[in-house]
């Protein structure tokens, strides 16, 4: 499903009933003990929404599991089977016998964004638009093909739909192991069928597909605000602490380069700090911090620190969190954001809760129409902010005249 198709799906979201009751309210509150802005969320109503149905907004009973990719994303292994042609005999009978409400959707998460540790993510769903799907499948012209086509680059898929022994991938291949394989003659038919079946995906799956599209950006620059942790390794005191900050950020994804610099305040203190964060293609991280206008008093040159300031890796963190907790993750909001006067903001807001280490966590993610990340907030059970990153309205993606700041090159 391309980003246009994804937008069509998202545009159909109009939370109502239970979903509206569970809409997430994220608001800034004053902390008397910490002296900075924190975030809390409030939930209206008492019934949790188990899933949001993207197509018809009826109940979507989805069971989510993480499984391996050994089966489904390629030929299943050579078996001694008699060659059959079940589809050619009677297309309608074949579809009625094999295609039903009980469908599994499987996504190869490693093909979403590189660097994701999880393998495959799968969910079992009820196909609410079954009759439309069956009618579309019957109208398609299918032709028999060699199952080995599944191993070719042209038909390698990142998404599959399964009914017991019958599988259909997002490239329009319908097959059962090595017993038989058919392909849709018209690629447009395959795309339309993929879109129809994708309407049954959960918001968690939809967000991952959206982030995949957004992750294709080449460069970005703008203003951001964040709550980031200065780790003990980079601290002048040898202890970690939190900083609320705001500054400018530049990202060149072609070279995995990130540079953020700005001003901030230590959590629970009025100490003002200047800082600079730089990330390079070899995962090396450089961090410098200074009090006021003075010289740098804290410095770190190593790897894998301050993830909240690493815009490239925030995509991976979100997808990994969904993959790791999809078994007990609940969607409490999914829909298009509107302004104070009801105007469209061309952004889409997702919120999920799950239990981790006996504590409920809440994640709020906002993406634009292209799936590019605008806001990420992770909240603890008591409502305080654990992680926070947000791009301001002056953000610019994929500028043809983009250049990384001079400081990035000086500190290489």
Short mmCIF file of C-alpha atoms in Angstrom, two decimals:
data_model
loop_
_atom_site.label_atom_id
_atom_site.label_comp_id
_atom_site.label_asym_id
_atom_site.label_seq_id
_atom_site.Cartn_x
_atom_site.Cartn_y
_atom_site.Cartn_z
CA UNK A 1 0.00 0.00 0.00
CA UNK A 2 1.54 3.33 -1.05
CA UNK A 3 1.25 6.51 1.00
CA UNK A 4 -1.73 7.73 -1.02
CA UNK A 5 -3.56 4.52 -0.20
CA UNK A 6 -2.51 4.86 3.43
CA UNK A 7 -3.92 8.39 3.56
CA UNK A 8 -7.20 7.11 2.14
CA UNK A 9 -7.35 4.60 4.95
CA UNK A 10 -6.55 7.18 7.61
CA UNK A 11 -9.07 9.65 6.21
CA UNK A 12 -11.80 7.09 6.95
CA UNK A 13 -11.00 7.18 10.65
CA UNK A 14 -13.70 9.04 12.53
CA UNK A 15 -13.53 7.84 16.12
CA UNK A 16 -16.98 7.45 17.60
CA UNK A 17 -18.68 5.54 20.39
CA UNK A 18 -16.14 3.77 22.58
CA UNK A 19 -13.23 5.20 20.59
CA UNK A 20 -14.33 8.76 21.23
CA UNK A 21 -14.84 7.95 24.89
CA UNK A 22 -11.25 6.81 25.07
CA UNK A 23 -9.68 9.70 23.17
CA UNK A 24 -6.34 10.74 24.63
CA UNK A 25 -5.98 14.16 26.19
CA UNK A 26 -2.33 15.24 26.38
CA UNK A 27 -1.89 18.51 28.20
CA UNK A 28 0.89 20.46 29.84
CA UNK A 29 0.65 20.81 33.62
CA UNK A 30 2.76 22.68 36.10
CA UNK A 31 4.89 20.57 38.42
CA UNK A 32 5.30 22.19 41.79
CA UNK A 33 8.09 19.81 42.77
CA UNK A 34 10.07 19.88 39.55
CA UNK A 35 9.53 23.38 38.23
CA UNK A 36 9.15 22.42 34.58
CA UNK A 37 6.42 21.43 32.21
CA UNK A 38 5.31 17.84 32.48
CA UNK A 39 2.67 16.00 30.49
CA UNK A 40 -0.25 13.97 31.71
CA UNK A 41 -3.01 12.16 29.95
CA UNK A 42 -6.62 11.78 30.94
CA UNK A 43 -9.02 9.20 29.64
CA UNK A 44 -12.74 9.75 29.51
CA UNK A 45 -15.03 6.80 30.07
CA UNK A 46 -14.29 3.52 31.75
CA UNK A 47 -14.29 0.93 28.94
CA UNK A 48 -11.04 0.27 27.11
CA UNK A 49 -11.21 0.10 23.34
CA UNK A 50 -9.70 -3.24 22.37
CA UNK A 51 -9.10 -2.33 18.73
CA UNK A 52 -10.15 0.33 16.25
CA UNK A 53 -11.65 -0.93 13.01
CA UNK A 54 -10.17 1.27 10.30
CA UNK A 55 -12.77 0.32 7.68
CA UNK A 56 -16.25 0.36 9.23
CA UNK A 57 -15.50 1.29 12.85
CA UNK A 58 -17.21 -1.84 14.11
CA UNK A 59 -15.58 -4.18 16.62
CA UNK A 60 -12.23 -5.55 15.48
CA UNK A 61 -11.31 -8.58 17.57
CA UNK A 62 -7.61 -8.85 16.92
CA UNK A 63 -5.16 -11.18 18.56
CA UNK A 64 -1.60 -10.02 18.06
CA UNK A 65 1.48 -12.25 18.12
CA UNK A 66 5.07 -12.00 17.01
CA UNK A 67 6.19 -14.92 14.85
CA UNK A 68 9.17 -15.89 12.74
CA UNK A 69 9.56 -15.27 9.03
CA UNK A 70 10.49 -18.83 8.15
CA UNK A 71 7.04 -19.36 6.63
CA UNK A 72 5.20 -16.98 4.40
CA UNK A 73 7.77 -14.60 2.91
CA UNK A 74 9.08 -16.99 0.29
CA UNK A 75 8.72 -20.56 -0.91
CA UNK A 76 7.89 -22.79 2.05
CA UNK A 77 10.34 -25.52 1.18
CA UNK A 78 10.20 -28.08 -1.58
CA UNK A 79 7.62 -30.82 -0.96
CA UNK A 80 6.64 -33.78 -3.08
CA UNK A 81 3.14 -32.77 -4.10
CA UNK A 82 0.97 -33.56 -7.05
CA UNK A 83 0.54 -30.56 -9.32
CA UNK A 84 -3.01 -29.29 -9.09
CA UNK A 85 -4.96 -26.39 -10.55
CA UNK A 86 -7.81 -25.77 -8.09
CA UNK A 87 -8.47 -22.18 -9.11
CA UNK A 88 -8.90 -22.93 -12.79
CA UNK A 89 -11.76 -25.34 -12.20
CA UNK A 90 -14.07 -22.88 -10.45
CA UNK A 91 -12.85 -19.55 -9.11
CA UNK A 92 -16.01 -18.89 -7.07
CA UNK A 93 -15.94 -22.29 -5.41
CA UNK A 94 -12.25 -21.93 -4.58
CA UNK A 95 -12.80 -18.51 -3.00
CA UNK A 96 -15.90 -19.61 -1.06
CA UNK A 97 -14.06 -22.63 0.27
CA UNK A 98 -10.85 -20.89 1.31
CA UNK A 99 -11.49 -17.17 1.89
CA UNK A 100 -13.39 -16.39 5.11
CA UNK A 101 -13.60 -13.94 8.01
CA UNK A 102 -10.69 -15.46 9.90
CA UNK A 103 -7.59 -13.89 8.40
CA UNK A 104 -4.05 -13.40 9.60
CA UNK A 105 -1.98 -10.41 8.52
CA UNK A 106 1.77 -10.84 8.65
CA UNK A 107 4.36 -8.09 8.19
CA UNK A 108 8.10 -8.49 7.85
CA UNK A 109 9.13 -5.66 10.16
CA UNK A 110 12.75 -5.84 9.01
CA UNK A 111 11.57 -4.63 5.61
CA UNK A 112 9.82 -1.67 7.24
CA UNK A 113 12.87 0.11 8.66
CA UNK A 114 16.40 -1.26 8.73
CA UNK A 115 17.83 -1.95 12.14
CA UNK A 116 14.63 -3.32 13.72
CA UNK A 117 15.46 -6.33 15.90
CA UNK A 118 12.08 -8.05 15.63
CA UNK A 119 11.47 -10.46 12.78
CA UNK A 120 7.82 -10.75 11.78
CA UNK A 121 4.71 -9.28 13.35
CA UNK A 122 1.39 -11.01 12.88
CA UNK A 123 -2.18 -10.33 13.91
CA UNK A 124 -5.38 -12.33 13.52
CA UNK A 125 -8.35 -10.22 12.46
CA UNK A 126 -11.95 -10.50 11.39
CA UNK A 127 -12.48 -9.44 7.76
CA UNK A 128 -15.38 -6.99 7.99
CA UNK A 129 -15.47 -6.31 4.23
CA UNK A 130 -15.42 -10.01 3.30
CA UNK A 131 -18.06 -9.88 0.57
CA UNK A 132 -16.30 -6.98 -1.15
CA UNK A 133 -13.00 -8.84 -0.94
CA UNK A 134 -14.46 -12.04 -2.37
CA UNK A 135 -16.18 -10.15 -5.20
CA UNK A 136 -12.90 -8.44 -6.06
CA UNK A 137 -10.99 -11.73 -6.04
CA UNK A 138 -13.56 -13.31 -8.34
CA UNK A 139 -13.32 -10.41 -10.78
CA UNK A 140 -9.53 -10.64 -11.07
CA UNK A 141 -7.90 -12.45 -13.97
CA UNK A 142 -5.47 -14.95 -12.48
CA UNK A 143 -2.78 -16.90 -14.27
CA UNK A 144 -0.84 -19.89 -13.04
CA UNK A 145 2.83 -19.31 -12.22
CA UNK A 146 5.84 -21.16 -10.82
CA UNK A 147 5.98 -20.97 -6.98
CA UNK A 148 9.68 -20.14 -7.31
CA UNK A 149 8.56 -16.67 -8.39
CA UNK A 150 8.11 -15.98 -4.67
CA UNK A 151 11.89 -15.88 -4.29
CA UNK A 152 12.41 -13.23 -6.94
CA UNK A 153 13.02 -9.57 -6.07
CA UNK A 154 9.99 -8.47 -8.09
CA UNK A 155 7.58 -10.47 -5.93
CA UNK A 156 9.32 -10.30 -2.55
CA UNK A 157 6.67 -9.02 -0.17
CA UNK A 158 6.64 -7.29 3.19
CA UNK A 159 2.97 -8.07 3.88
CA UNK A 160 0.88 -11.24 3.57
CA UNK A 161 -2.73 -12.26 4.19
CA UNK A 162 -3.35 -15.86 5.30
CA UNK A 163 -6.38 -18.17 5.55
CA UNK A 164 -5.32 -21.58 6.90
CA UNK A 165 -3.28 -22.98 3.98
CA UNK A 166 -4.02 -20.24 1.41
CA UNK A 167 -1.82 -17.15 1.28
CA UNK A 168 -1.97 -13.89 -0.67
CA UNK A 169 0.91 -11.42 -0.64
CA UNK A 170 0.86 -7.69 -1.33
CA UNK A 171 2.28 -8.27 -4.83
CA UNK A 172 -0.81 -10.21 -5.96
CA UNK A 173 0.47 -13.77 -5.61
CA UNK A 174 -2.05 -16.35 -4.39
CA UNK A 175 -0.49 -19.67 -3.38
CA UNK A 176 -0.33 -22.73 -1.14
CA UNK A 177 3.30 -23.64 -0.55
CA UNK A 178 4.66 -25.30 -3.67
CA UNK A 179 1.36 -26.99 -4.52
CA UNK A 180 0.05 -24.14 -6.63
CA UNK A 181 0.67 -20.46 -7.29
CA UNK A 182 -1.33 -17.84 -9.21
CA UNK A 183 -0.67 -14.19 -9.88
CA UNK A 184 -3.00 -11.33 -10.70
CA UNK A 185 -2.47 -10.43 -14.37
CA UNK A 186 -3.25 -6.77 -13.74
CA UNK A 187 -1.02 -5.11 -11.12
CA UNK A 188 -3.72 -2.52 -10.41
CA UNK A 189 -6.05 -5.32 -9.33
CA UNK A 190 -3.37 -6.58 -6.94
CA UNK A 191 -2.93 -3.10 -5.45
CA UNK A 192 -6.68 -2.64 -5.00
CA UNK A 193 -7.07 -6.04 -3.33
CA UNK A 194 -4.15 -5.27 -1.03
CA UNK A 195 -5.77 -1.97 -0.06
CA UNK A 196 -9.14 -3.62 0.64
CA UNK A 197 -7.60 -6.26 2.88
CA UNK A 198 -5.38 -3.69 4.61
CA UNK A 199 -8.50 -1.87 5.80
CA UNK A 200 -8.75 -4.61 8.42
CA UNK A 201 -5.35 -3.87 9.93
CA UNK A 202 -5.09 -2.60 13.50
CA UNK A 203 -3.92 0.97 14.22
CA UNK A 204 -0.61 -0.47 15.44
CA UNK A 205 0.03 -2.04 12.05
CA UNK A 206 -1.16 1.08 10.23
CA UNK A 207 1.24 3.27 12.18
CA UNK A 208 4.18 1.02 11.35
CA UNK A 209 3.31 1.11 7.64
CA UNK A 210 3.00 4.90 7.82
CA UNK A 211 6.38 5.28 9.54
CA UNK A 212 7.93 3.10 6.86
CA UNK A 213 6.83 5.64 4.25
CA UNK A 214 7.91 8.60 6.36
CA UNK A 215 11.33 7.09 6.95
CA UNK A 216 12.12 7.56 3.26
CA UNK A 217 12.88 11.28 3.80
CA UNK A 218 16.34 12.46 2.67
CA UNK A 219 16.94 15.41 4.96
CA UNK A 220 15.22 17.60 7.53
CA UNK A 221 15.83 20.85 9.39
CA UNK A 222 13.83 22.91 11.85
CA UNK A 223 13.19 23.75 15.48
CA UNK A 224 12.44 21.13 18.08
CA UNK A 225 11.69 20.73 21.79
CA UNK A 226 12.57 17.68 23.84
CA UNK A 227 12.99 16.13 27.24
CA UNK A 228 16.29 14.26 27.13
CA UNK A 229 18.40 12.38 29.62
CA UNK A 230 22.04 13.33 30.03
CA UNK A 231 23.62 9.97 30.96
CA UNK A 232 26.18 9.58 33.70
CA UNK A 233 28.93 9.04 31.12
CA UNK A 234 28.35 12.55 29.74
CA UNK A 235 27.65 14.29 33.04
CA UNK A 236 30.16 16.44 34.91
CA UNK A 237 28.79 15.06 38.19
CA UNK A 238 28.88 11.42 37.15
CA UNK A 239 25.11 11.13 37.63
CA UNK A 240 22.37 11.21 35.00
CA UNK A 241 19.77 13.97 34.93
CA UNK A 242 16.90 15.23 32.75
CA UNK A 243 16.96 18.38 30.64
CA UNK A 244 14.04 20.14 28.98
CA UNK A 245 15.38 21.79 25.87
CA UNK A 246 14.63 23.63 22.68
CA UNK A 247 16.86 24.28 19.72
CA UNK A 248 17.58 23.65 16.08
CA UNK A 249 18.08 20.28 14.43
CA UNK A 250 19.51 19.16 11.09
CA UNK A 251 19.32 15.61 9.73
CA UNK A 252 21.02 14.17 6.66
CA UNK A 253 19.75 10.60 6.41
CA UNK A 254 21.94 9.82 3.40
CA UNK A 255 24.94 9.90 5.76
CA UNK A 256 23.03 9.01 8.97
CA UNK A 257 23.98 12.46 10.26
CA UNK A 258 22.16 14.28 13.07
CA UNK A 259 23.05 17.57 14.73
CA UNK A 260 20.99 19.25 17.45
CA UNK A 261 21.99 22.30 19.46
CA UNK A 262 20.08 24.57 21.78
CA UNK A 263 19.35 25.69 25.32
CA UNK A 264 17.77 23.84 28.20
CA UNK A 265 17.12 23.61 31.91
CA UNK A 266 17.93 20.74 34.21
CA UNK A 267 14.84 19.09 35.63
CA UNK A 268 14.14 20.43 39.13
CA UNK A 269 16.70 23.21 38.75
CA UNK A 270 16.96 26.66 37.20
CA UNK A 271 20.40 25.94 35.80
CA UNK A 272 20.51 27.01 32.18
CA UNK A 273 22.65 24.96 29.84
CA UNK A 274 23.86 25.10 26.27
CA UNK A 275 24.42 21.83 24.50
CA UNK A 276 25.25 20.25 21.17
CA UNK A 277 24.47 16.68 20.10
CA UNK A 278 25.99 15.11 16.96
CA UNK A 279 25.59 11.63 15.53
CA UNK A 280 27.67 10.16 12.72
CA UNK A 281 27.27 7.27 10.28
CA UNK A 282 29.41 4.87 12.35
CA UNK A 283 27.02 5.32 15.33
CA UNK A 284 29.55 7.55 17.05
CA UNK A 285 27.91 10.15 19.27
CA UNK A 286 29.43 13.45 20.40
CA UNK A 287 27.80 15.52 23.15
CA UNK A 288 28.98 18.79 24.68
CA UNK A 289 27.31 20.83 27.41
CA UNK A 290 28.13 24.15 29.05
CA UNK A 291 26.63 26.21 31.86
CA UNK A 292 25.37 29.57 30.66
CA UNK A 293 27.92 31.21 28.39
CA UNK A 294 30.89 29.41 29.88
CA UNK A 295 33.16 26.75 28.47
CA UNK A 296 32.08 23.15 28.03
CA UNK A 297 31.97 21.35 31.37
CA UNK A 298 30.56 18.01 30.21
CA UNK A 299 31.64 16.05 27.17
CA UNK A 300 31.04 12.61 25.71
CA UNK A 301 32.43 10.94 22.62
CA UNK A 302 31.17 7.39 22.20
CA UNK A 303 28.08 5.49 20.99
CA UNK A 304 24.35 5.01 21.60
CA UNK A 305 23.51 7.84 24.01
CA UNK A 306 20.74 10.47 24.20
CA UNK A 307 18.26 8.67 21.90
CA UNK A 308 15.65 11.38 22.38
CA UNK A 309 17.77 13.76 20.30
CA UNK A 310 18.48 11.22 17.55
CA UNK A 311 15.64 11.84 15.08
CA UNK A 312 16.66 8.95 12.80
CA UNK A 313 16.52 6.38 15.58
CA UNK A 314 13.23 7.58 17.07
CA UNK A 315 11.48 5.88 14.12
CA UNK A 316 13.16 2.61 15.06
CA UNK A 317 12.35 3.05 18.75
CA UNK A 318 8.64 3.44 18.04
CA UNK A 319 8.42 0.44 15.70
CA UNK A 320 10.44 -1.66 18.15
CA UNK A 321 8.13 -0.72 21.04
CA UNK A 322 5.09 -1.79 19.01
CA UNK A 323 6.80 -5.05 18.02
CA UNK A 324 7.88 -5.78 21.60
CA UNK A 325 4.52 -5.05 23.23
CA UNK A 326 1.97 -5.74 20.53
CA UNK A 327 0.62 -8.71 22.50
CA UNK A 328 -0.90 -6.47 25.16
CA UNK A 329 -0.97 -3.10 23.40
CA UNK A 330 -4.32 -1.29 23.33
CA UNK A 331 -5.23 1.58 21.00
CA UNK A 332 -6.99 4.42 22.80
CA UNK A 333 -6.96 6.93 19.96
CA UNK A 334 -6.32 7.01 16.21
CA UNK A 335 -7.41 9.76 13.88
CA UNK A 336 -6.74 12.97 12.05
CA UNK A 337 -5.79 15.96 14.17
CA UNK A 338 -7.96 19.06 14.04
CA UNK A 339 -7.20 22.62 15.13
CA UNK A 340 -9.10 24.67 17.70
CA UNK A 341 -11.57 25.80 15.04
CA UNK A 342 -11.97 22.37 13.51
CA UNK A 343 -9.50 22.97 10.68
CA UNK A 344 -7.44 20.07 9.38
CA UNK A 345 -3.81 20.05 10.47
CA UNK A 346 -2.76 17.36 7.97
CA UNK A 347 -1.37 15.26 10.81
CA UNK A 348 -2.55 11.98 12.37
CA UNK A 349 -2.45 11.16 16.06
CA UNK A 350 -2.06 7.66 17.53
CA UNK A 351 -2.06 6.73 21.21
CA UNK A 352 -1.46 3.28 22.71
CA UNK A 353 -1.16 1.84 26.21
CA UNK A 354 0.49 -1.37 27.38
CA UNK A 355 1.86 -2.93 30.55
CA UNK A 356 5.61 -3.23 30.95
CA UNK A 357 7.37 -4.33 34.16
CA UNK A 358 4.02 -4.20 36.00
CA UNK A 359 3.53 -0.54 35.00
CA UNK A 360 1.21 0.92 32.39
CA UNK A 361 2.92 2.99 29.71
CA UNK A 362 1.30 5.30 27.19
CA UNK A 363 2.82 6.27 23.84
CA UNK A 364 1.54 9.16 21.75
CA UNK A 365 2.79 9.46 18.15
CA UNK A 366 1.92 12.13 15.57
CA UNK A 367 2.86 11.79 11.89
CA UNK A 368 2.16 13.97 8.87
CA UNK A 369 0.44 12.89 5.65
CA UNK A 370 3.67 11.35 4.36
CA UNK A 371 4.17 9.36 7.56
CA UNK A 372 7.04 11.57 8.76
CA UNK A 373 7.41 11.78 12.52
CA UNK A 374 6.27 15.05 14.11
CA UNK A 375 5.82 14.18 17.79
CA UNK A 376 6.69 11.32 20.13
CA UNK A 377 5.78 11.20 23.83
CA UNK A 378 6.21 8.29 26.22
CA UNK A 379 4.33 8.61 29.53
CA UNK A 380 4.61 6.69 32.78
CA UNK A 381 1.58 5.33 34.62
CA UNK A 382 1.38 8.40 36.87
CA UNK A 383 1.34 10.68 33.83
CA UNK A 384 4.85 12.12 33.95
CA UNK A 385 6.93 12.26 30.78
CA UNK A 386 9.62 9.64 30.24
CA UNK A 387 10.62 10.65 26.71
CA UNK A 388 9.53 13.56 24.55
CA UNK A 389 10.48 14.93 21.13
CA UNK A 390 8.51 17.34 18.94
CA UNK A 391 9.22 19.20 15.71
CA UNK A 392 7.88 22.73 15.43
CA UNK A 393 5.92 24.12 12.46
CA UNK A 394 9.05 25.51 10.77
CA UNK A 395 10.24 21.99 9.87
CA UNK A 396 11.42 21.44 6.29
CA UNK A 397 11.84 18.01 4.71
CA UNK A 398 13.79 17.07 1.58
CA UNK A 399 15.12 20.51 0.68
CA UNK A 400 17.19 20.45 -2.52
CA UNK A 401 19.61 23.04 -1.11
CA UNK A 402 20.02 21.32 2.27
CA UNK A 403 23.43 21.51 3.98
CA UNK A 404 24.53 20.26 7.38
CA UNK A 405 25.78 23.07 9.68
CA UNK A 406 29.52 23.80 9.74
CA UNK A 407 29.83 22.52 13.31
CA UNK A 408 28.95 19.03 12.13
CA UNK A 409 32.00 18.90 9.89
CA UNK A 410 34.32 20.56 12.44
CA UNK A 411 33.53 17.91 15.04
CA UNK A 412 33.85 14.87 12.80
#
